[in-house]
PDB file of C-alpha atoms in Angstrom:
ATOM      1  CA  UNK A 112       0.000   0.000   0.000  1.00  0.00           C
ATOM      2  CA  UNK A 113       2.576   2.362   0.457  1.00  0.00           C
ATOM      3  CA  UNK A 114       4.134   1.375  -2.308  1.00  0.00           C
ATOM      4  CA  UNK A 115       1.300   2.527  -4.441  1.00  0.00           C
ATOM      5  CA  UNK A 116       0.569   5.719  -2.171  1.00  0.00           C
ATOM      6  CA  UNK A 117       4.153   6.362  -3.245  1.00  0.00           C
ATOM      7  CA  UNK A 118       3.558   5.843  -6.953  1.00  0.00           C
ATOM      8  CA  UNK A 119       0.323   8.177  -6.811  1.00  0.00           C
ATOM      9  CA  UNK A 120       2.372  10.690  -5.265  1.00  0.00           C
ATOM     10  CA  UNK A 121       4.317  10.758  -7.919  1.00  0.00           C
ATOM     11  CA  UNK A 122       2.395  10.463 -10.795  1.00  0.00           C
ATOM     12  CA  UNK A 123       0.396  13.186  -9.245  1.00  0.00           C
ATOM     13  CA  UNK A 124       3.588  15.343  -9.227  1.00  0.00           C
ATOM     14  CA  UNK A 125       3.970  14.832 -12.503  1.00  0.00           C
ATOM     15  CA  UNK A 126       0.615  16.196 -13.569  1.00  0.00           C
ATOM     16  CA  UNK A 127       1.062  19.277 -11.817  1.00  0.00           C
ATOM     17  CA  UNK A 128       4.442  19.740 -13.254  1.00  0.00           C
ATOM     18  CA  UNK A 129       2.961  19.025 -16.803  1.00  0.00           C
ATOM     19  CA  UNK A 130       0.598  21.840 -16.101  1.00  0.00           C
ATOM     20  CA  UNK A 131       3.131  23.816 -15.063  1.00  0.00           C
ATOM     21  CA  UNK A 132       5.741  23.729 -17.876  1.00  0.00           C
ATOM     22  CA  UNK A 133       2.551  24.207 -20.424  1.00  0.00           C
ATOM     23  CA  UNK A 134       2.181  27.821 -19.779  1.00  0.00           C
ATOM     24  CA  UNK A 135      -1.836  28.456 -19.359  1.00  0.00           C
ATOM     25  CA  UNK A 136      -2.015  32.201 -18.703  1.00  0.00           C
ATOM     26  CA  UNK A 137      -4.625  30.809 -15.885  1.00  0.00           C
ATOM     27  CA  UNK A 138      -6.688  27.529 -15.095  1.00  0.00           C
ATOM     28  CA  UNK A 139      -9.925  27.370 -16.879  1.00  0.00           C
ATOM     29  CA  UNK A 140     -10.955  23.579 -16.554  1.00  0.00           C
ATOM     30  CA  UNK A 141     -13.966  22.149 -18.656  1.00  0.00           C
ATOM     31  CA  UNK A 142     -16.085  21.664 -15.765  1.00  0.00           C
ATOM     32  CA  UNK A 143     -16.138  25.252 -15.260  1.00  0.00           C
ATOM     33  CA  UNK A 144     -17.718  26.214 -18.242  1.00  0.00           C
ATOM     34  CA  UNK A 145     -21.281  27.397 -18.621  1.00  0.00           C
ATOM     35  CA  UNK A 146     -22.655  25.004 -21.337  1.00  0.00           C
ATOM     36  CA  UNK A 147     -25.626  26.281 -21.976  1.00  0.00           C
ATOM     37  CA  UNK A 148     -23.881  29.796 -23.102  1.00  0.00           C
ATOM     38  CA  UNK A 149     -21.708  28.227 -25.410  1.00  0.00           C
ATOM     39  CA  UNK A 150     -22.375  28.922 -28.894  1.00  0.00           C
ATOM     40  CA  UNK A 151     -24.274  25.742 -30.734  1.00  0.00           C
ATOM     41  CA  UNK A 152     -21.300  25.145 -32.483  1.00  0.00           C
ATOM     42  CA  UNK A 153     -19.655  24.131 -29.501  1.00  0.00           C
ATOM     43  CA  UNK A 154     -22.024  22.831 -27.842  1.00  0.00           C
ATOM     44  CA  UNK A 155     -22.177  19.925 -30.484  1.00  0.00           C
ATOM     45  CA  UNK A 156     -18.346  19.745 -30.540  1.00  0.00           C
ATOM     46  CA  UNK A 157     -17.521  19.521 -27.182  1.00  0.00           C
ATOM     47  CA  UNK A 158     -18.841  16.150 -25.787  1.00  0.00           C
ATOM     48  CA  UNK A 159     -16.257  14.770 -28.484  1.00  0.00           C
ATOM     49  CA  UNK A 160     -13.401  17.062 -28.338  1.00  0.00           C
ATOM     50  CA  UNK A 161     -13.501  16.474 -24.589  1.00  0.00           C
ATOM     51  CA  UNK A 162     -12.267  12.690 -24.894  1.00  0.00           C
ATOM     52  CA  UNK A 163      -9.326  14.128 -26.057  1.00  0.00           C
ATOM     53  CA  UNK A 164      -9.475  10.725 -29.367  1.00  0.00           C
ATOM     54  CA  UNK A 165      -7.772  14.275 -31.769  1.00  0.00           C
ATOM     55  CA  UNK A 166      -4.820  14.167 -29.585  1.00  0.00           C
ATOM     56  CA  UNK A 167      -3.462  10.453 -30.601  1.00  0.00           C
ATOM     57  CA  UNK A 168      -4.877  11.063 -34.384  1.00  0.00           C
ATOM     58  CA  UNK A 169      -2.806  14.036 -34.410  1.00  0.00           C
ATOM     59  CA  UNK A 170      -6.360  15.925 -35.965  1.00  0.00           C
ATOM     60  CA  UNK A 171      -6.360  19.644 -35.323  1.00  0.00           C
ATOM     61  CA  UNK A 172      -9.013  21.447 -33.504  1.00  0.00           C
ATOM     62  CA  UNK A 173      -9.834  25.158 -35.101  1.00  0.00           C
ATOM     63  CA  UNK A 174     -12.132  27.537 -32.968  1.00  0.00           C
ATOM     64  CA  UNK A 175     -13.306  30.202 -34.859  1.00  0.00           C
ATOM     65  CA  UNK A 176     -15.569  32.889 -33.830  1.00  0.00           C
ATOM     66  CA  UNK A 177     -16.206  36.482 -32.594  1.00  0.00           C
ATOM     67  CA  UNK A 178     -14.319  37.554 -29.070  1.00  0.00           C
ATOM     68  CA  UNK A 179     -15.920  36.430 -25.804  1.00  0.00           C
ATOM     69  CA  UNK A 180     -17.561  33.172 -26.814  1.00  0.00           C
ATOM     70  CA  UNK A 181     -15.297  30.819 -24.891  1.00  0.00           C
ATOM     71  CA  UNK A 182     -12.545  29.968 -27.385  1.00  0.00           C
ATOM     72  CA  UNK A 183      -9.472  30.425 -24.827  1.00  0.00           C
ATOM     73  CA  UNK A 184     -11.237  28.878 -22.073  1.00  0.00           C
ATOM     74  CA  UNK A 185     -12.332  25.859 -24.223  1.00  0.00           C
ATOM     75  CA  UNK A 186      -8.453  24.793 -25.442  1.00  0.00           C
ATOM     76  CA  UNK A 187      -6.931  25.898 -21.928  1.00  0.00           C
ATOM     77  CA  UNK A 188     -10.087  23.030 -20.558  1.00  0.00           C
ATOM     78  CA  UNK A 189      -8.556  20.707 -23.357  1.00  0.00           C
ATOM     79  CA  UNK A 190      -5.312  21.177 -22.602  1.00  0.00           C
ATOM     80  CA  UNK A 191      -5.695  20.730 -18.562  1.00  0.00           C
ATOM     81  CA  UNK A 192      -7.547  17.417 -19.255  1.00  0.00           C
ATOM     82  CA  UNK A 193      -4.481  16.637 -21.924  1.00  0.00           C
ATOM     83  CA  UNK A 194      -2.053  17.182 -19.272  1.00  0.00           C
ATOM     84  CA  UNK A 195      -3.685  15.371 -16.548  1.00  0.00           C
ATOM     85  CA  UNK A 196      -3.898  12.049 -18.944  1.00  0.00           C
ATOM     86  CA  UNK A 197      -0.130  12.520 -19.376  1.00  0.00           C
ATOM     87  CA  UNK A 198       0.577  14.288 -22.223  1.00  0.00           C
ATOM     88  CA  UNK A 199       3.180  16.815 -23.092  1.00  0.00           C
ATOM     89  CA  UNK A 200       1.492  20.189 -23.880  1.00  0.00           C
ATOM     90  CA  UNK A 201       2.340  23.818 -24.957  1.00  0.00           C
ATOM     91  CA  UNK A 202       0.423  27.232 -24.896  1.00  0.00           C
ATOM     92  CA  UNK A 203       1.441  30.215 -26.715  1.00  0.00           C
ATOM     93  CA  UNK A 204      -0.356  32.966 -27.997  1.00  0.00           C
ATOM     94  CA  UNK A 205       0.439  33.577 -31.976  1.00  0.00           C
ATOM     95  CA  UNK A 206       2.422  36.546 -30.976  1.00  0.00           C
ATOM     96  CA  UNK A 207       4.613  35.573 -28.358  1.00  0.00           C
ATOM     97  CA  UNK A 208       5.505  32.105 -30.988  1.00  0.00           C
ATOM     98  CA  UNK A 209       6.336  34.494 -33.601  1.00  0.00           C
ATOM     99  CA  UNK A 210       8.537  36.672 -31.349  1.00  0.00           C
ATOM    100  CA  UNK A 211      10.128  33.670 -30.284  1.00  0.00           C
ATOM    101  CA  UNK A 212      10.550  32.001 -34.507  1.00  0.00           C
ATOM    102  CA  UNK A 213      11.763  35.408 -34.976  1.00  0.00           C
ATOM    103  CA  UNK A 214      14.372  35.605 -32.689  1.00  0.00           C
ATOM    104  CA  UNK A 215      15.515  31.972 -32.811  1.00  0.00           C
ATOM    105  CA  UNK A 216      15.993  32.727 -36.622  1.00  0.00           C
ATOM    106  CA  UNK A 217      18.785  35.475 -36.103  1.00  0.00           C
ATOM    107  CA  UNK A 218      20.204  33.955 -33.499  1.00  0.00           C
ATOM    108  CA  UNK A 219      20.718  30.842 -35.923  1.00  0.00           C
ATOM    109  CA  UNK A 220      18.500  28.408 -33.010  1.00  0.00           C
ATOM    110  CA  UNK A 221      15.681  27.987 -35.409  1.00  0.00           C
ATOM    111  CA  UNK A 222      16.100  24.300 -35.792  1.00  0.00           C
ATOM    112  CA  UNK A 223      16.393  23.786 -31.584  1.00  0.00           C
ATOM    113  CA  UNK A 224      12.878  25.538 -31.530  1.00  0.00           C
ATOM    114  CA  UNK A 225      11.533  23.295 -34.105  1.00  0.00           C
ATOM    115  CA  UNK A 226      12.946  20.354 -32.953  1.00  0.00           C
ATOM    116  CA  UNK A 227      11.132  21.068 -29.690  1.00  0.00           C
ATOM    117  CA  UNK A 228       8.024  22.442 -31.185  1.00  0.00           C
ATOM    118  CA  UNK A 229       7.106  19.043 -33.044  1.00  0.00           C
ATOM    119  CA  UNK A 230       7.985  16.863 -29.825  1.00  0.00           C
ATOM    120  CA  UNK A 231       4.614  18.504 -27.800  1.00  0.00           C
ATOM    121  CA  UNK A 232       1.306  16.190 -28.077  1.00  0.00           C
ATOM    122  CA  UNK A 233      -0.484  19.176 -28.307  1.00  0.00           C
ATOM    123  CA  UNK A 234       0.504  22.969 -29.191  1.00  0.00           C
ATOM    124  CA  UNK A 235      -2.263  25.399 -28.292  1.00  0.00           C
ATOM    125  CA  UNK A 236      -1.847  28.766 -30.692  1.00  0.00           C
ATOM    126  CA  UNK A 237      -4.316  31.373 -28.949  1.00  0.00           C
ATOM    127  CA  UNK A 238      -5.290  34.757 -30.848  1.00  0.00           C
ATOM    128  CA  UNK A 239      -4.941  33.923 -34.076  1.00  0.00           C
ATOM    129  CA  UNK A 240      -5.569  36.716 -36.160  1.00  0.00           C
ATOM    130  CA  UNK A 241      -5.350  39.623 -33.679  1.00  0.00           C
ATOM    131  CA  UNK A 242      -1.822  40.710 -35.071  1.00  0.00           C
ATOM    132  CA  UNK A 243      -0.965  40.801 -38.855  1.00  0.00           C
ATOM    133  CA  UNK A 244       3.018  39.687 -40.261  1.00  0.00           C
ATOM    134  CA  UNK A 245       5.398  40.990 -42.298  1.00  0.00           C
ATOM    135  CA  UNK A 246       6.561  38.522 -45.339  1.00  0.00           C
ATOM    136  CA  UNK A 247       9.216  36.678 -42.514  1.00  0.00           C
ATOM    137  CA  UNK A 248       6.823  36.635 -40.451  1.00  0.00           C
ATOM    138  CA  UNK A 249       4.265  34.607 -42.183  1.00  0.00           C
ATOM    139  CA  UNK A 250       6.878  32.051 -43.952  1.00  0.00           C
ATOM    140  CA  UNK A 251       8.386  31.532 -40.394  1.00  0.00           C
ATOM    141  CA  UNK A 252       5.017  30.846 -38.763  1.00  0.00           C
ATOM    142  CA  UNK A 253       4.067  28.880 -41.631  1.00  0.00           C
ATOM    143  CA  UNK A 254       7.254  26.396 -41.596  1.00  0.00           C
ATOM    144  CA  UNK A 255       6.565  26.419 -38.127  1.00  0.00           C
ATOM    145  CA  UNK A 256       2.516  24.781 -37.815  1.00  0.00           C
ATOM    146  CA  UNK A 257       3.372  22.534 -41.287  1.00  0.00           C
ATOM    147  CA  UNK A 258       5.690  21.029 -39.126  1.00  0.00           C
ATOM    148  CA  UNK A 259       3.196  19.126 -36.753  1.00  0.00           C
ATOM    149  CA  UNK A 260       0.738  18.564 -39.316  1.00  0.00           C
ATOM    150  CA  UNK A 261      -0.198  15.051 -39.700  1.00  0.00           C
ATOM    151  CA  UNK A 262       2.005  14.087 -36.919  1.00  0.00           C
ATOM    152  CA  UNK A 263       0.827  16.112 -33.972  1.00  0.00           C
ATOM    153  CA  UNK A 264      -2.469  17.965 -32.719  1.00  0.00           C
ATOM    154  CA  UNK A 265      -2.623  21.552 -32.375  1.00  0.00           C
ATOM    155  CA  UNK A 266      -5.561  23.750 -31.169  1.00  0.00           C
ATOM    156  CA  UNK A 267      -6.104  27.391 -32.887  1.00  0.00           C
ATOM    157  CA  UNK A 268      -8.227  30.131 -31.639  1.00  0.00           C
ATOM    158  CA  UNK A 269      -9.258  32.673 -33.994  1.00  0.00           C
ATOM    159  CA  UNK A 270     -11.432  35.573 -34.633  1.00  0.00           C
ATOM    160  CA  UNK A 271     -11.395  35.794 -38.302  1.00  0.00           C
ATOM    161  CA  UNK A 272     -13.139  33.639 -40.832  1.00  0.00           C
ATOM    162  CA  UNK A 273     -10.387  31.495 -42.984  1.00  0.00           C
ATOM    163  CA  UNK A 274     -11.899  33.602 -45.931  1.00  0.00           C
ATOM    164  CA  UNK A 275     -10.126  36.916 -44.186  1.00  0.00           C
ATOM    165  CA  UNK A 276      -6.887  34.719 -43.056  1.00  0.00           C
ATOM    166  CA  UNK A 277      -5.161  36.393 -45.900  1.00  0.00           C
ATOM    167  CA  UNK A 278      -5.540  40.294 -44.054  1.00  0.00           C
ATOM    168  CA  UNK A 279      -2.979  38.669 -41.583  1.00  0.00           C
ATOM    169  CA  UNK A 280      -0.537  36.627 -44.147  1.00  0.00           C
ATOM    170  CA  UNK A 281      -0.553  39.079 -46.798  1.00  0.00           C
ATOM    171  CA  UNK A 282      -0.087  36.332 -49.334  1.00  0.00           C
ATOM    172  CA  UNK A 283      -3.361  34.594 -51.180  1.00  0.00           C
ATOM    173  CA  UNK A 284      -0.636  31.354 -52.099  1.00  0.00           C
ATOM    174  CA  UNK A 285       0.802  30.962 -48.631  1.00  0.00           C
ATOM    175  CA  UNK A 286      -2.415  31.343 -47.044  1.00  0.00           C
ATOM    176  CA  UNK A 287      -4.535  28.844 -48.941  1.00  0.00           C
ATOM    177  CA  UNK A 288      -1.620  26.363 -48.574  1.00  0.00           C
ATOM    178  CA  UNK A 289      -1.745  26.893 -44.634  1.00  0.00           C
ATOM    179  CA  UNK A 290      -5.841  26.521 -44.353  1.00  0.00           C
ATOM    180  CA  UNK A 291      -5.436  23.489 -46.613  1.00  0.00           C
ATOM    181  CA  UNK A 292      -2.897  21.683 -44.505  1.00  0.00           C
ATOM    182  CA  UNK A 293      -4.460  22.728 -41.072  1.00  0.00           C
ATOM    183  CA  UNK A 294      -8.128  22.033 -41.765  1.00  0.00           C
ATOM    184  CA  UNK A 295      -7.097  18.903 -43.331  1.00  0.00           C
ATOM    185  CA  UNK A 296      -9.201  16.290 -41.067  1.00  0.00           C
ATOM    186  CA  UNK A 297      -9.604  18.883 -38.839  1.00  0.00           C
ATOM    187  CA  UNK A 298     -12.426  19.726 -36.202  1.00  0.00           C
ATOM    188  CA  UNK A 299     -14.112  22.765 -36.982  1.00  0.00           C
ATOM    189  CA  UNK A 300     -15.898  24.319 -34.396  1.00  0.00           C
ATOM    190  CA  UNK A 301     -17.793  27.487 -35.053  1.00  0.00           C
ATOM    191  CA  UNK A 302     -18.130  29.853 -32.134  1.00  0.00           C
ATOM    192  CA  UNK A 303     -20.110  32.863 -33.616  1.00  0.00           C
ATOM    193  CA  UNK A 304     -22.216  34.247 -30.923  1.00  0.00           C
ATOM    194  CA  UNK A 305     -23.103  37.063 -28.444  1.00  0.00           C
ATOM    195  CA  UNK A 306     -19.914  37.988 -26.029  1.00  0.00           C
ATOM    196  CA  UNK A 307     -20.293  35.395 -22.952  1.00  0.00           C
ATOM    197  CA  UNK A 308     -18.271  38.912 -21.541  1.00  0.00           C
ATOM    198  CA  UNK A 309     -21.169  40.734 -22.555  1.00  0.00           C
ATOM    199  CA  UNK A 310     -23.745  38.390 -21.691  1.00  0.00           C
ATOM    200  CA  UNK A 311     -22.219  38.845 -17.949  1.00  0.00           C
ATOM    201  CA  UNK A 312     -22.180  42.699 -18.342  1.00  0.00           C
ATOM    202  CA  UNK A 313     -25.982  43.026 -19.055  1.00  0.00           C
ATOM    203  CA  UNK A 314     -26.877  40.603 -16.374  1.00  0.00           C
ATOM    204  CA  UNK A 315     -24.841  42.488 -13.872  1.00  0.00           C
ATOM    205  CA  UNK A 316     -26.493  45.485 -15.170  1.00  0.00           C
ATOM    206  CA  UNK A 317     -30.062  44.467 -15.368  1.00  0.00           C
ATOM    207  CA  UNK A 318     -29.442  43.022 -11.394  1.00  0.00           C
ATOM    208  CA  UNK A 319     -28.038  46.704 -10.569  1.00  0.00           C
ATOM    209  CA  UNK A 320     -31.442  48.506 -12.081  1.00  0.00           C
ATOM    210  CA  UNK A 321     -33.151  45.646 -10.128  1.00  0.00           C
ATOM    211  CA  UNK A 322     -31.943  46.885  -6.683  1.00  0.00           C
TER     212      UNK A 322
END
């Protein structure tokens, strides 16, 4: 019995040092969500996405959809429940990857960060489309996703429409190419709806007019 106390500890430890090393800007777990404000979209998605069957397939997960609709709390949930079943996960927000590709590349580490980039079960790339690039910019970020595609899962939040996805590349070839290869198989979950954010602002509002 100790023996296997021992062993919990430990695996325990483990999780929490998973969690730790992903880099969630704060713990938003599944069970925490509000369902029934969830756009339909995800409502439909989410029973399946939760039993985490993309991460093994290496299938993407793309949530697109206006701000405030649950996006970053939905792949943070994901990712908490990845790391908790063992596997090795990342978050980033697009920016702070691109900052990262971009210095890696003139420091001549590019490679390293690749190398470590495809060895993640699952990358999470939040706020997708909230900063445009430069020509680098796009190739390097672009290199950088083709990488785990087919192999490994990665989870995209964005709030543009893959029709406007060329407003942040710049480039109508590269772009297509990307949406091909990272839809490919992919689950698609649309999260167009009213601001959760807001929903919680009117509420607290119409309580206030109440008193």
């Amino acid at each position: 019995r100790l023996m296997e106390r021992e062993w919990e500890v430990k695996l325990e430890n483990r999780k929490k040092a998973q969690i730790r090393k992903a880099g969630f800007p704060s713990k938003m777990y599944l069970n925490e969500l509000e369902r029934e404000q969830l756009p339909l979209g995800a409502k439909e998605k989410l029973p399946l996405l939760e039993r985490l069957d993309f991460i093994p397939s290496a299938q993407n997960v793309i949530l697109s959809g206006n701000p405030g609709t649950g996006k970053t709390h939905i792949a943070v949930g994901l990712g908490l429940k990845a790391c908790m079943q063992g596997y090795k996960v990342l978050f980033t927000t697009v920016h702070r990857l691109l900052t990262q590709l971009r210095e890696s590349h003139s420091e001549r580490t590019l490679r390293k960060i690749e190398v470590q980039f495809e060895k993640y079960d699952l990358v999470i790339c939040d706020e997708f489309g909230y900063v445009s690039f430069d020509k680098q910019g796009s190739e390097l970020l672009f290199n950088h996703l083709s990488l785990r595609v087919g192999r490994k899962s990665t989870i995209i939040t964005t709030n543009l429409s893959f029709d406007r996805w060329e407003e942040i590349f710049g480039d109508p070839v590269l772009t297509a190419a990307l949406v091909d290869r990272i839809t490919h198989k992919a689950h698609l979950v649309d999260m167009s709806g009213e601001s959760y954010r807001l929903k919680e602002t009117k509420r607290m509002l119409s309580n206030n007019e109440a008193d």
